[in-house]
CSV table of C-alpha atoms in Angstrom, one decimal:
chain,number,residue,atom,x,y,z
A,1,MET,CA,-7.3,39.3,2.1
A,2,THR,CA,-10.5,39.2,-0.2
A,3,ILE,CA,-11.8,42.7,1.3
A,4,ILE,CA,-8.2,44.1,0.5
A,5,TYR,CA,-8.4,43.1,-3.1
A,6,LYS,CA,-11.9,44.3,-3.6
A,7,LYS,CA,-11.2,47.8,-2.1
A,8,THR,CA,-8.2,48.0,-4.1
A,9,SER,CA,-10.2,47.4,-7.3
A,10,GLU,CA,-12.8,49.8,-6.2
A,11,LEU,CA,-10.0,52.5,-5.7
A,12,SER,CA,-8.8,51.8,-9.2
A,13,THR,CA,-12.1,52.0,-10.8
A,14,LEU,CA,-13.5,55.0,-8.9
A,15,PHE,CA,-10.4,57.2,-9.4
A,16,GLY,CA,-9.0,55.7,-12.6
A,17,GLY,CA,-5.7,54.9,-11.1
A,18,GLU,CA,-3.0,52.6,-12.0
A,19,ILE,CA,-2.4,50.4,-8.9
A,20,LEU,CA,0.2,48.0,-8.1
A,21,PHE,CA,-0.5,46.4,-4.5
A,22,ILE,CA,1.8,43.7,-2.9
A,23,ILE,CA,1.1,42.2,0.5
A,24,PHE,CA,3.0,39.2,2.1
A,25,SER,CA,1.2,36.6,4.5
A,26,PRO,CA,3.0,35.8,7.6
A,27,ILE,CA,4.8,32.8,6.0
A,28,GLY,CA,6.1,35.2,3.4
A,29,LYS,CA,4.0,34.1,0.4
A,30,PRO,CA,3.3,37.3,-2.0
A,31,TYR,CA,-0.1,38.5,-3.1
A,32,SER,CA,-0.6,41.0,-5.6
A,33,PHE,CA,-3.1,43.1,-7.3
A,34,CYS,CA,-2.4,45.2,-10.2
A,35,HIS,CA,-4.4,47.6,-12.8
A,36,PRO,CA,-3.7,47.6,-15.8
A,37,SER,CA,-0.6,45.6,-15.7
A,38,VAL,CA,2.6,45.4,-13.5
A,39,GLU,CA,4.7,46.6,-16.5
A,40,SER,CA,2.8,49.8,-17.1
A,41,VAL,CA,2.6,50.6,-13.3
A,42,VAL,CA,6.3,50.1,-12.9
A,43,LYS,CA,7.2,52.3,-15.9
A,44,ARG,CA,4.9,55.0,-14.5
A,45,PHE,CA,6.5,54.7,-11.3
A,46,TRP,CA,10.1,55.0,-12.7
A,47,ASN,CA,9.0,57.8,-15.0
A,48,PRO,CA,6.2,60.0,-13.4
A,49,ASN,CA,6.0,62.4,-16.3
A,50,GLN,CA,4.8,59.4,-18.7
A,51,PRO,CA,1.3,60.1,-20.1
A,52,HIS,CA,-1.3,58.1,-18.5
A,53,ASN,CA,-1.9,54.5,-20.1
A,54,GLU,CA,-4.7,54.8,-22.7
A,55,THR,CA,-5.8,51.1,-21.3
A,56,THR,CA,-6.9,52.4,-18.1
A,57,HIS,CA,-10.6,52.8,-18.0
A,58,ALA,CA,-11.0,55.9,-15.9
A,59,PRO,CA,-14.2,57.8,-15.4
A,60,ILE,CA,-14.1,61.4,-17.0
A,61,GLU,CA,-14.8,63.0,-13.8
A,62,ALA,CA,-14.3,61.1,-10.4
A,63,TYR,CA,-16.2,63.9,-8.5
A,64,PRO,CA,-18.0,67.1,-9.4
A,65,LYS,CA,-16.0,70.2,-9.5
C-alpha cells in the first residue's frame, strides 16, 4: 500500500497534477490520497474548464519541449 501512495505522490509532484486516489482493502476499508484537497479535485472533476488551483505546486516545465 505504501508504494502506491509514494508513486501517486510522485506523479502529482512530477506533473503538477491534482490527484484523488481511492482504493479499498479486501475487507472494504477505504484508503485515499489527495493533492491538494478532496474538495478542489472534485470541483475540478465536475467542472473541467475551471482554472487550475493556485495552491498546486506544479513545476513550470515537466519535460523539455
